[in-house]
PDB file of N, CA and C in Angstrom:
ATOM      1  N   MET F  17     -75.230-119.278 -49.954  1.00 60.00           N
ATOM      2  CA  MET F  17     -74.371-118.237 -49.487  1.00 60.00           C
ATOM      3  C   MET F  17     -74.187-118.446 -47.966  1.00 60.00           C
ATOM      4  N   SER F  18     -72.991-118.260 -47.538  1.00 74.00           N
ATOM      5  CA  SER F  18     -72.660-118.487 -46.075  1.00 74.00           C
ATOM      6  C   SER F  18     -73.174-117.423 -45.240  1.00 74.00           C
ATOM      7  N   ASP F  19     -73.439-117.726 -43.973  1.00 83.00           N
ATOM      8  CA  ASP F  19     -73.851-116.677 -43.039  1.00 83.00           C
ATOM      9  C   ASP F  19     -72.790-116.179 -42.227  1.00 83.00           C
ATOM     10  N   GLN F  20     -71.489-116.464 -42.595  1.00 89.00           N
ATOM     11  CA  GLN F  20     -70.356-115.927 -41.839  1.00 89.00           C
ATOM     12  C   GLN F  20     -69.124-115.759 -42.821  1.00 89.00           C
ATOM     13  N   PHE F  21     -68.187-114.909 -42.399  1.00 90.00           N
ATOM     14  CA  PHE F  21     -66.922-114.717 -43.137  1.00 90.00           C
ATOM     15  C   PHE F  21     -65.831-115.377 -42.213  1.00 90.00           C
ATOM     16  N   ASP F  22     -65.074-116.272 -42.812  1.00 91.00           N
ATOM     17  CA  ASP F  22     -63.976-116.934 -42.172  1.00 91.00           C
ATOM     18  C   ASP F  22     -62.628-116.211 -42.418  1.00 91.00           C
ATOM     19  N   SER F  23     -61.638-116.284 -41.459  1.00 91.00           N
ATOM     20  CA  SER F  23     -60.357-115.876 -41.634  1.00 91.00           C
ATOM     21  C   SER F  23     -60.259-114.375 -42.102  1.00 91.00           C
ATOM     22  N   VAL F  24     -60.851-113.528 -41.231  1.00 94.00           N
ATOM     23  CA  VAL F  24     -60.835-112.128 -41.580  1.00 94.00           C
ATOM     24  C   VAL F  24     -60.106-111.311 -40.489  1.00 94.00           C
ATOM     25  N   SER F  25     -59.779-110.058 -40.934  1.00 96.00           N
ATOM     26  CA  SER F  25     -59.214-109.173 -39.951  1.00 96.00           C
ATOM     27  C   SER F  25     -60.319-108.130 -39.659  1.00 96.00           C
ATOM     28  N   VAL F  26     -60.486-107.733 -38.402  1.00 96.00           N
ATOM     29  CA  VAL F  26     -61.614-106.853 -38.103  1.00 96.00           C
ATOM     30  C   VAL F  26     -60.954-105.564 -37.389  1.00 96.00           C
ATOM     31  N   THR F  27     -61.389-104.417 -37.939  1.00 95.00           N
ATOM     32  CA  THR F  27     -60.975-103.161 -37.342  1.00 95.00           C
ATOM     33  C   THR F  27     -61.508-102.988 -35.944  1.00 95.00           C
ATOM     34  N   LYS F  28     -60.815-102.686 -34.921  1.00 96.00           N
ATOM     35  CA  LYS F  28     -61.336-102.576 -33.684  1.00 96.00           C
ATOM     36  C   LYS F  28     -62.226-101.408 -33.479  1.00 96.00           C
ATOM     37  N   LYS F  29     -61.991-100.235 -34.018  1.00 97.00           N
ATOM     38  CA  LYS F  29     -62.807 -99.075 -33.788  1.00 97.00           C
ATOM     39  C   LYS F  29     -63.931 -99.087 -34.673  1.00 97.00           C
ATOM     40  N   ALA F  30     -65.105 -98.876 -34.123  1.00 97.00           N
ATOM     41  CA  ALA F  30     -66.368 -98.826 -34.926  1.00 97.00           C
ATOM     42  C   ALA F  30     -66.439 -97.529 -35.689  1.00 97.00           C
ATOM     43  N   LEU F  31     -67.156 -97.562 -36.828  1.00 97.00           N
ATOM     44  CA  LEU F  31     -67.491 -96.389 -37.581  1.00 97.00           C
ATOM     45  C   LEU F  31     -68.832 -96.049 -37.149  1.00 97.00           C
ATOM     46  N   VAL F  32     -69.000 -94.791 -36.505  1.00 98.00           N
ATOM     47  CA  VAL F  32     -70.365 -94.263 -35.989  1.00 98.00           C
ATOM     48  C   VAL F  32     -70.700 -93.098 -36.720  1.00 98.00           C
ATOM     49  N   HIS F  33     -71.832 -93.229 -37.359  1.00 97.00           N
ATOM     50  CA  HIS F  33     -72.477 -92.019 -38.194  1.00 97.00           C
ATOM     51  C   HIS F  33     -73.817 -91.705 -37.602  1.00 97.00           C
ATOM     52  N   PHE F  34     -74.210 -90.484 -37.866  1.00 97.00           N
ATOM     53  CA  PHE F  34     -75.587 -89.951 -37.521  1.00 97.00           C
ATOM     54  C   PHE F  34     -75.871 -90.167 -36.095  1.00 97.00           C
ATOM     55  N   ASN F  35     -74.966 -89.731 -35.253  1.00 96.00           N
ATOM     56  CA  ASN F  35     -75.150 -89.745 -33.819  1.00 96.00           C
ATOM     57  C   ASN F  35     -75.454 -91.197 -33.261  1.00 96.00           C
ATOM     58  N   GLY F  36     -74.907 -92.151 -33.920  1.00 97.00           N
ATOM     59  CA  GLY F  36     -75.102 -93.551 -33.467  1.00 97.00           C
ATOM     60  C   GLY F  36     -76.217 -94.297 -34.170  1.00 97.00           C
ATOM     61  N   ALA F  37     -76.869 -93.700 -35.160  1.00 97.00           N
ATOM     62  CA  ALA F  37     -77.916 -94.354 -35.872  1.00 97.00           C
ATOM     63  C   ALA F  37     -77.334 -95.434 -36.870  1.00 97.00           C
ATOM     64  N   SER F  38     -76.098 -95.283 -37.209  1.00 98.00           N
ATOM     65  CA  SER F  38     -75.510 -96.249 -38.052  1.00 98.00           C
ATOM     66  C   SER F  38     -74.128 -96.567 -37.397  1.00 98.00           C
ATOM     67  N   ILE F  39     -73.884 -97.957 -37.165  1.00 98.00           N
ATOM     68  CA  ILE F  39     -72.658 -98.327 -36.560  1.00 98.00           C
ATOM     69  C   ILE F  39     -72.092 -99.557 -37.363  1.00 98.00           C
ATOM     70  N   SER F  40     -70.850 -99.479 -37.738  1.00 98.00           N
ATOM     71  CA  SER F  40     -70.367-100.592 -38.506  1.00 98.00           C
ATOM     72  C   SER F  40     -68.825-100.798 -38.238  1.00 98.00           C
ATOM     73  N   ARG F  41     -68.412-101.912 -38.632  1.00 98.00           N
ATOM     74  CA  ARG F  41     -66.896-102.293 -38.518  1.00 98.00           C
ATOM     75  C   ARG F  41     -66.307-102.728 -39.892  1.00 98.00           C
ATOM     76  N   VAL F  42     -65.107-102.394 -40.173  1.00 97.00           N
ATOM     77  CA  VAL F  42     -64.513-102.817 -41.464  1.00 97.00           C
ATOM     78  C   VAL F  42     -63.840-104.089 -41.203  1.00 97.00           C
ATOM     79  N   ILE F  43     -64.122-105.097 -42.157  1.00 97.00           N
ATOM     80  CA  ILE F  43     -63.440-106.357 -42.146  1.00 97.00           C
ATOM     81  C   ILE F  43     -62.609-106.472 -43.418  1.00 97.00           C
ATOM     82  N   THR F  44     -61.448-107.154 -43.327  1.00 97.00           N
ATOM     83  CA  THR F  44     -60.576-107.291 -44.430  1.00 97.00           C
ATOM     84  C   THR F  44     -60.437-108.838 -44.715  1.00 97.00           C
ATOM     85  N   LEU F  45     -60.880-109.302 -45.950  1.00 95.00           N
ATOM     86  CA  LEU F  45     -60.739-110.768 -46.224  1.00 95.00           C
ATOM     87  C   LEU F  45     -59.394-111.100 -46.613  1.00 95.00           C
ATOM     88  N   LYS F  46     -59.099-112.376 -46.622  1.00 94.00           N
ATOM     89  CA  LYS F  46     -57.826-112.976 -47.011  1.00 94.00           C
ATOM     90  C   LYS F  46     -57.270-112.443 -48.379  1.00 94.00           C
ATOM     91  N   ASP F  47     -58.187-112.126 -49.332  1.00 94.00           N
ATOM     92  CA  ASP F  47     -57.748-111.623 -50.653  1.00 94.00           C
ATOM     93  C   ASP F  47     -57.531-110.093 -50.579  1.00 94.00           C
ATOM     94  N   GLY F  48     -57.621-109.470 -49.532  1.00 94.00           N
ATOM     95  CA  GLY F  48     -57.443-107.994 -49.342  1.00 94.00           C
ATOM     96  C   GLY F  48     -58.670-107.151 -49.508  1.00 94.00           C
ATOM     97  N   SER F  49     -59.664-107.769 -49.952  1.00 94.00           N
ATOM     98  CA  SER F  49     -60.954-106.983 -50.200  1.00 94.00           C
ATOM     99  C   SER F  49     -61.563-106.546 -48.878  1.00 94.00           C
ATOM    100  N   LYS F  50     -62.253-105.474 -48.839  1.00 95.00           N
ATOM    101  CA  LYS F  50     -62.863-104.911 -47.628  1.00 95.00           C
ATOM    102  C   LYS F  50     -64.349-104.843 -47.696  1.00 95.00           C
ATOM    103  N   LYS F  51     -65.016-105.077 -46.533  1.00 97.00           N
ATOM    104  CA  LYS F  51     -66.410-104.920 -46.433  1.00 97.00           C
ATOM    105  C   LYS F  51     -66.667-104.275 -45.137  1.00 97.00           C
ATOM    106  N   THR F  52     -67.839-103.713 -44.977  1.00 97.00           N
ATOM    107  CA  THR F  52     -68.360-103.260 -43.642  1.00 97.00           C
ATOM    108  C   THR F  52     -69.588-104.083 -43.188  1.00 97.00           C
ATOM    109  N   ILE F  53     -69.612-104.334 -41.927  1.00 97.00           N
ATOM    110  CA  ILE F  53     -70.696-105.128 -41.409  1.00 97.00           C
ATOM    111  C   ILE F  53     -71.349-104.217 -40.297  1.00 97.00           C
ATOM    112  N   GLY F  54     -72.610-103.931 -40.354  1.00 97.00           N
ATOM    113  CA  GLY F  54     -73.103-102.959 -39.375  1.00 97.00           C
ATOM    114  C   GLY F  54     -74.669-103.108 -39.176  1.00 97.00           C
ATOM    115  N   VAL F  55     -75.102-102.045 -38.427  1.00 98.00           N
ATOM    116  CA  VAL F  55     -76.539-102.021 -38.127  1.00 98.00           C
ATOM    117  C   VAL F  55     -76.828-100.485 -38.367  1.00 98.00           C
ATOM    118  N   ILE F  56     -78.065-100.433 -38.831  1.00 98.00           N
ATOM    119  CA  ILE F  56     -78.798 -99.048 -38.787  1.00 98.00           C
ATOM    120  C   ILE F  56     -79.979 -99.107 -37.991  1.00 98.00           C
ATOM    121  N   LEU F  57     -80.037 -98.208 -36.996  1.00 98.00           N
ATOM    122  CA  LEU F  57     -81.089 -98.245 -36.061  1.00 98.00           C
ATOM    123  C   LEU F  57     -82.358 -97.533 -36.625  1.00 98.00           C
ATOM    124  N   PRO F  58     -83.464 -97.798 -36.101  1.00 97.00           N
ATOM    125  CA  PRO F  58     -84.716 -97.194 -36.617  1.00 97.00           C
ATOM    126  C   PRO F  58     -84.502 -95.664 -36.500  1.00 97.00           C
ATOM    127  N   THR F  59     -85.109 -94.945 -37.571  1.00 92.00           N
ATOM    128  CA  THR F  59     -84.980 -93.527 -37.596  1.00 92.00           C
ATOM    129  C   THR F  59     -86.245 -92.948 -38.310  1.00 92.00           C
ATOM    130  N   GLU F  60     -86.532 -91.730 -37.892  1.00 90.00           N
ATOM    131  CA  GLU F  60     -87.757 -90.998 -38.576  1.00 90.00           C
ATOM    132  C   GLU F  60     -87.347 -90.365 -39.807  1.00 90.00           C
ATOM    133  N   HIS F  61     -86.094 -90.121 -39.992  1.00 92.00           N
ATOM    134  CA  HIS F  61     -85.537 -89.399 -41.154  1.00 92.00           C
ATOM    135  C   HIS F  61     -84.634 -90.170 -41.883  1.00 92.00           C
ATOM    136  N   ALA F  62     -84.574 -90.102 -43.248  1.00 95.00           N
ATOM    137  CA  ALA F  62     -83.660 -90.826 -44.052  1.00 95.00           C
ATOM    138  C   ALA F  62     -82.195 -90.498 -43.739  1.00 95.00           C
ATOM    139  N   LEU F  63     -81.259 -91.467 -43.756  1.00 97.00           N
ATOM    140  CA  LEU F  63     -79.855 -91.141 -43.659  1.00 97.00           C
ATOM    141  C   LEU F  63     -79.271 -91.249 -44.986  1.00 97.00           C
ATOM    142  N   THR F  64     -78.426 -90.200 -45.314  1.00 97.00           N
ATOM    143  CA  THR F  64     -77.814 -90.029 -46.572  1.00 97.00           C
ATOM    144  C   THR F  64     -76.204 -90.563 -46.560  1.00 97.00           C
ATOM    145  N   PHE F  65     -75.965 -91.441 -47.366  1.00 97.00           N
ATOM    146  CA  PHE F  65     -74.612 -91.990 -47.434  1.00 97.00           C
ATOM    147  C   PHE F  65     -74.093 -91.663 -48.788  1.00 97.00           C
ATOM    148  N   LYS F  66     -72.816 -91.212 -48.899  1.00 96.00           N
ATOM    149  CA  LYS F  66     -72.194 -90.955 -50.134  1.00 96.00           C
ATOM    150  C   LYS F  66     -71.221 -92.029 -50.453  1.00 96.00           C
ATOM    151  N   THR F  67     -71.072 -92.375 -51.735  1.00 96.00           N
ATOM    152  CA  THR F  67     -70.156 -93.517 -52.145  1.00 96.00           C
ATOM    153  C   THR F  67     -68.903 -93.008 -52.987  1.00 96.00           C
ATOM    154  N   HIS F  68     -67.821 -93.567 -52.715  1.00 95.00           N
ATOM    155  CA  HIS F  68     -66.642 -93.168 -53.556  1.00 95.00           C
ATOM    156  C   HIS F  68     -66.373 -94.293 -54.556  1.00 95.00           C
ATOM    157  N   SER F  69     -66.639 -95.514 -54.161  1.00 95.00           N
ATOM    158  CA  SER F  69     -66.460 -96.693 -55.127  1.00 95.00           C
ATOM    159  C   SER F  69     -67.897 -97.419 -55.184  1.00 95.00           C
ATOM    160  N   PRO F  70     -68.078 -98.161 -56.135  1.00 97.00           N
ATOM    161  CA  PRO F  70     -69.353 -98.872 -56.277  1.00 97.00           C
ATOM    162  C   PRO F  70     -69.509 -99.819 -54.983  1.00 97.00           C
ATOM    163  N   GLU F  71     -70.793 -99.888 -54.507  1.00 97.00           N
ATOM    164  CA  GLU F  71     -71.186-100.605 -53.248  1.00 97.00           C
ATOM    165  C   GLU F  71     -72.317-101.497 -53.612  1.00 97.00           C
ATOM    166  N   ARG F  72     -72.362-102.601 -52.920  1.00 98.00           N
ATOM    167  CA  ARG F  72     -73.571-103.428 -52.912  1.00 98.00           C
ATOM    168  C   ARG F  72     -73.949-103.648 -51.400  1.00 98.00           C
ATOM    169  N   ILE F  73     -75.165-103.235 -51.053  1.00 98.00           N
ATOM    170  CA  ILE F  73     -75.592-103.401 -49.755  1.00 98.00           C
ATOM    171  C   ILE F  73     -76.444-104.623 -49.642  1.00 98.00           C
ATOM    172  N   GLU F  74     -76.101-105.534 -48.775  1.00 98.00           N
ATOM    173  CA  GLU F  74     -76.911-106.788 -48.574  1.00 98.00           C
ATOM    174  C   GLU F  74     -77.639-106.660 -47.267  1.00 98.00           C
ATOM    175  N   ILE F  75     -78.944-106.743 -47.312  1.00 98.00           N
ATOM    176  CA  ILE F  75     -79.777-106.700 -46.090  1.00 98.00           C
ATOM    177  C   ILE F  75     -79.772-108.020 -45.445  1.00 98.00           C
ATOM    178  N   ILE F  76     -79.209-108.151 -44.236  1.00 97.00           N
ATOM    179  CA  ILE F  76     -79.141-109.404 -43.550  1.00 97.00           C
ATOM    180  C   ILE F  76     -80.427-109.633 -42.724  1.00 97.00           C
ATOM    181  N   SER F  77     -80.911-108.557 -42.106  1.00 98.00           N
ATOM    182  CA  SER F  77     -82.256-108.715 -41.435  1.00 98.00           C
ATOM    183  C   SER F  77     -82.917-107.341 -41.373  1.00 98.00           C
ATOM    184  N   GLY F  78     -84.222-107.319 -41.287  1.00 98.00           N
ATOM    185  CA  GLY F  78     -84.967-106.006 -41.257  1.00 98.00           C
ATOM    186  C   GLY F  78     -85.438-105.637 -42.707  1.00 98.00           C
ATOM    187  N   LYS F  79     -86.094-104.484 -42.820  1.00 97.00           N
ATOM    188  CA  LYS F  79     -86.557-103.981 -44.009  1.00 97.00           C
ATOM    189  C   LYS F  79     -86.397-102.514 -44.092  1.00 97.00           C
ATOM    190  N   CYS F  80     -86.165-101.926 -45.234  1.00 98.00           N
ATOM    191  CA  CYS F  80     -85.834-100.490 -45.410  1.00 98.00           C
ATOM    192  C   CYS F  80     -86.277 -99.967 -46.660  1.00 98.00           C
ATOM    193  N   LYS F  81     -86.475 -98.690 -46.660  1.00 97.00           N
ATOM    194  CA  LYS F  81     -86.800 -97.961 -47.876  1.00 97.00           C
ATOM    195  C   LYS F  81     -85.521 -97.217 -48.397  1.00 97.00           C
ATOM    196  N   VAL F  82     -85.267 -97.237 -49.617  1.00 98.00           N
ATOM    197  CA  VAL F  82     -83.982 -96.777 -50.206  1.00 98.00           C
ATOM    198  C   VAL F  82     -84.323 -95.887 -51.403  1.00 98.00           C
ATOM    199  N   GLN F  83     -83.578 -94.725 -51.615  1.00 97.00           N
ATOM    200  CA  GLN F  83     -83.514 -94.028 -52.823  1.00 97.00           C
ATOM    201  C   GLN F  83     -82.124 -93.917 -53.254  1.00 97.00           C
ATOM    202  N   ILE F  84     -81.818 -94.386 -54.468  1.00 97.00           N
ATOM    203  CA  ILE F  84     -80.454 -94.289 -54.995  1.00 97.00           C
ATOM    204  C   ILE F  84     -80.259 -93.203 -55.947  1.00 97.00           C
ATOM    205  N   GLY F  85     -79.254 -92.346 -55.648  1.00 94.00           N
ATOM    206  CA  GLY F  85     -78.847 -91.275 -56.486  1.00 94.00           C
ATOM    207  C   GLY F  85     -79.996 -90.338 -56.691  1.00 94.00           C
ATOM    208  N   ASN F  86     -80.307 -89.893 -57.948  1.00 90.00           N
ATOM    209  CA  ASN F  86     -81.331 -89.027 -58.258  1.00 90.00           C
ATOM    210  C   ASN F  86     -82.648 -89.655 -58.740  1.00 90.00           C
ATOM    211  N   GLN F  87     -82.636 -91.044 -58.505  1.00 92.00           N
ATOM    212  CA  GLN F  87     -83.825 -91.797 -58.949  1.00 92.00           C
ATOM    213  C   GLN F  87     -85.057 -91.396 -58.212  1.00 92.00           C
ATOM    214  N   PRO F  88     -86.194 -91.176 -58.749  1.00 90.00           N
ATOM    215  CA  PRO F  88     -87.387 -90.651 -57.999  1.00 90.00           C
ATOM    216  C   PRO F  88     -87.921 -91.699 -57.104  1.00 90.00           C
ATOM    217  N   ASP F  89     -87.729 -92.989 -57.403  1.00 91.00           N
ATOM    218  CA  ASP F  89     -88.453 -94.021 -56.644  1.00 91.00           C
ATOM    219  C   ASP F  89     -87.788 -94.366 -55.378  1.00 91.00           C
ATOM    220  N   LEU F  90     -88.605 -94.611 -54.389  1.00 92.00           N
ATOM    221  CA  LEU F  90     -88.275 -95.086 -53.116  1.00 92.00           C
ATOM    222  C   LEU F  90     -88.612 -96.595 -53.083  1.00 92.00           C
ATOM    223  N   LEU F  91     -87.561 -97.419 -53.003  1.00 97.00           N
ATOM    224  CA  LEU F  91     -87.837 -98.877 -53.153  1.00 97.00           C
ATOM    225  C   LEU F  91     -87.626 -99.544 -51.766  1.00 97.00           C
ATOM    226  N   THR F  92     -88.383-100.579 -51.541  1.00 98.00           N
ATOM    227  CA  THR F  92     -88.321-101.296 -50.240  1.00 98.00           C
ATOM    228  C   THR F  92     -87.497-102.562 -50.462  1.00 98.00           C
ATOM    229  N   TYR F  93     -86.564-102.829 -49.527  1.00 98.00           N
ATOM    230  CA  TYR F  93     -85.676-104.010 -49.590  1.00 98.00           C
ATOM    231  C   TYR F  93     -85.958-104.775 -48.214  1.00 98.00           C
ATOM    232  N   TYR F  94     -85.986-106.135 -48.348  1.00 98.00           N
ATOM    233  CA  TYR F  94     -86.237-106.979 -47.120  1.00 98.00           C
ATOM    234  C   TYR F  94     -84.938-107.818 -46.926  1.00 98.00           C
ATOM    235  N   SER F  95     -85.001-108.476 -45.781  1.00 97.00           N
ATOM    236  CA  SER F  95     -84.012-109.487 -45.385  1.00 97.00           C
ATOM    237  C   SER F  95     -83.721-110.448 -46.587  1.00 97.00           C
ATOM    238  N   GLY F  96     -82.419-110.519 -47.046  1.00 97.00           N
ATOM    239  CA  GLY F  96     -82.094-111.387 -48.178  1.00 97.00           C
ATOM    240  C   GLY F  96     -81.948-110.577 -49.470  1.00 97.00           C
ATOM    241  N   ASP F  97     -82.413-109.323 -49.568  1.00 98.00           N
ATOM    242  CA  ASP F  97     -82.305-108.610 -50.687  1.00 98.00           C
ATOM    243  C   ASP F  97     -80.995-107.766 -50.658  1.00 98.00           C
ATOM    244  N   SER F  98     -80.562-107.210 -51.853  1.00 97.00           N
ATOM    245  CA  SER F  98     -79.404-106.390 -51.954  1.00 97.00           C
ATOM    246  C   SER F  98     -79.711-105.280 -52.954  1.00 97.00           C
ATOM    247  N   PHE F  99     -79.010-104.163 -52.811  1.00 98.00           N
ATOM    248  CA  PHE F  99     -79.049-103.135 -53.857  1.00 98.00           C
ATOM    249  C   PHE F  99     -77.703-102.571 -54.140  1.00 98.00           C
ATOM    250  N   SER F 100     -77.487-101.993 -55.302  1.00 97.00           N
ATOM    251  CA  SER F 100     -76.243-101.482 -55.686  1.00 97.00           C
ATOM    252  C   SER F 100     -76.258 -99.936 -55.865  1.00 97.00           C
ATOM    253  N   ILE F 101     -75.165 -99.322 -55.655  1.00 97.00           N
ATOM    254  CA  ILE F 101     -74.999 -97.978 -55.736  1.00 97.00           C
ATOM    255  C   ILE F 101     -73.712 -97.645 -56.538  1.00 97.00           C
ATOM    256  N   PRO F 102     -73.804 -96.817 -57.581  1.00 96.00           N
ATOM    257  CA  PRO F 102     -72.567 -96.596 -58.287  1.00 96.00           C
ATOM    258  C   PRO F 102     -71.612 -95.764 -57.578  1.00 96.00           C
ATOM    259  N   ALA F 103     -70.362 -95.730 -58.131  1.00 97.00           N
ATOM    260  CA  ALA F 103     -69.321 -94.835 -57.547  1.00 97.00           C
ATOM    261  C   ALA F 103     -69.710 -93.421 -57.552  1.00 97.00           C
ATOM    262  N   ASN F 104     -69.225 -92.563 -56.649  1.00 97.00           N
ATOM    263  CA  ASN F 104     -69.470 -91.089 -56.673  1.00 97.00           C
ATOM    264  C   ASN F 104     -70.976 -90.785 -56.722  1.00 97.00           C
ATOM    265  N   SER F 105     -71.708 -91.416 -55.950  1.00 97.00           N
ATOM    266  CA  SER F 105     -73.170 -91.191 -55.895  1.00 97.00           C
ATOM    267  C   SER F 105     -73.588 -91.152 -54.482  1.00 97.00           C
ATOM    268  N   GLN F 106     -74.844 -91.380 -54.188  1.00 97.00           N
ATOM    269  CA  GLN F 106     -75.328 -91.432 -52.814  1.00 97.00           C
ATOM    270  C   GLN F 106     -76.596 -92.267 -52.772  1.00 97.00           C
ATOM    271  N   PHE F 107     -77.020 -92.595 -51.539  1.00 97.00           N
ATOM    272  CA  PHE F 107     -78.246 -93.270 -51.392  1.00 97.00           C
ATOM    273  C   PHE F 107     -78.861 -92.825 -50.040  1.00 97.00           C
ATOM    274  N   GLN F 108     -80.165 -92.724 -49.963  1.00 97.00           N
ATOM    275  CA  GLN F 108     -80.820 -92.422 -48.700  1.00 97.00           C
ATOM    276  C   GLN F 108     -81.507 -93.641 -48.249  1.00 97.00           C
ATOM    277  N   ILE F 109     -81.531 -93.972 -46.954  1.00 98.00           N
ATOM    278  CA  ILE F 109     -81.948 -95.253 -46.387  1.00 98.00           C
ATOM    279  C   ILE F 109     -82.783 -94.808 -45.140  1.00 98.00           C
ATOM    280  N   MET F 110     -83.922 -95.423 -44.934  1.00 96.00           N
ATOM    281  CA  MET F 110     -84.629 -95.324 -43.667  1.00 96.00           C
ATOM    282  C   MET F 110     -85.449 -96.539 -43.338  1.00 96.00           C
ATOM    283  N   SER F 111     -85.695 -96.703 -42.027  1.00 97.00           N
ATOM    284  CA  SER F 111     -86.355 -97.859 -41.613  1.00 97.00           C
ATOM    285  C   SER F 111     -87.027 -97.661 -40.168  1.00 97.00           C
ATOM    286  N   ASN F 112     -88.146 -98.366 -39.877  1.00 97.00           N
ATOM    287  CA  ASN F 112     -88.699 -98.273 -38.520  1.00 97.00           C
ATOM    288  C   ASN F 112     -88.204 -99.478 -37.725  1.00 97.00           C
ATOM    289  N   VAL F 113     -87.390-100.341 -38.272  1.00 98.00           N
ATOM    290  CA  VAL F 113     -86.764-101.445 -37.597  1.00 98.00           C
ATOM    291  C   VAL F 113     -85.246-101.488 -37.656  1.00 98.00           C
ATOM    292  N   THR F 114     -84.530-102.127 -36.812  1.00 98.00           N
ATOM    293  CA  THR F 114     -83.139-102.283 -36.984  1.00 98.00           C
ATOM    294  C   THR F 114     -82.809-103.113 -38.197  1.00 98.00           C
ATOM    295  N   ILE F 115     -81.842-102.603 -38.920  1.00 98.00           N
ATOM    296  CA  ILE F 115     -81.402-103.264 -40.155  1.00 98.00           C
ATOM    297  C   ILE F 115     -79.897-103.806 -39.841  1.00 98.00           C
ATOM    298  N   ASN F 116     -79.630-104.976 -40.084  1.00 98.00           N
ATOM    299  CA  ASN F 116     -78.357-105.644 -40.081  1.00 98.00           C
ATOM    300  C   ASN F 116     -77.987-105.703 -41.563  1.00 98.00           C
ATOM    301  N   TYR F 117     -76.719-105.243 -41.951  1.00 98.00           N
ATOM    302  CA  TYR F 117     -76.306-105.190 -43.372  1.00 98.00           C
ATOM    303  C   TYR F 117     -74.824-105.591 -43.507  1.00 98.00           C
ATOM    304  N   VAL F 118     -74.540-105.886 -44.687  1.00 98.00           N
ATOM    305  CA  VAL F 118     -73.015-106.031 -45.170  1.00 98.00           C
ATOM    306  C   VAL F 118     -72.945-105.143 -46.326  1.00 98.00           C
ATOM    307  N   CYS F 119     -71.889-104.203 -46.315  1.00 98.00           N
ATOM    308  CA  CYS F 119     -71.606-103.412 -47.504  1.00 98.00           C
ATOM    309  C   CYS F 119     -70.415-104.043 -48.219  1.00 98.00           C
ATOM    310  N   HIS F 120     -70.652-104.468 -49.498  1.00 96.00           N
ATOM    311  CA  HIS F 120     -69.694-105.059 -50.242  1.00 96.00           C
ATOM    312  C   HIS F 120     -69.029-103.940 -51.219  1.00 96.00           C
ATOM    313  N   PHE F 121     -67.781-103.655 -51.140  1.00 94.00           N
ATOM    314  CA  PHE F 121     -67.081-102.661 -51.947  1.00 94.00           C
ATOM    315  C   PHE F 121     -66.676-103.297 -53.213  1.00 94.00           C
ATOM    316  N   GLU F 122     -67.236-102.971 -54.342  1.00 86.00           N
ATOM    317  CA  GLU F 122     -67.051-103.703 -55.597  1.00 86.00           C
ATOM    318  C   GLU F 122     -66.163-103.129 -56.501  1.00 86.00           C
TER     319      GLU F 122
END
């Protein structure tokens, strides 16, 4: 797997959520598909994200704890891991380190 995306369009304005705890930018690939590339800063409380379409979150660096939808389990993901969230759902994520991630809209 490559560590970069080539020939993409990048949205200039950052998406800033949770008072700056999550910052990302949208990229559009040659085939028209979109992804977000961003960071989640360390936080004491879980951040809740809602999904409209299915998403796969790829952890580039850092580690985090995630709860998907109504699942009772809080799972830990590390650099190189990914997790999927169904459409019209949500996930909670928290970490005590900075997380670099890519969100793949599937």
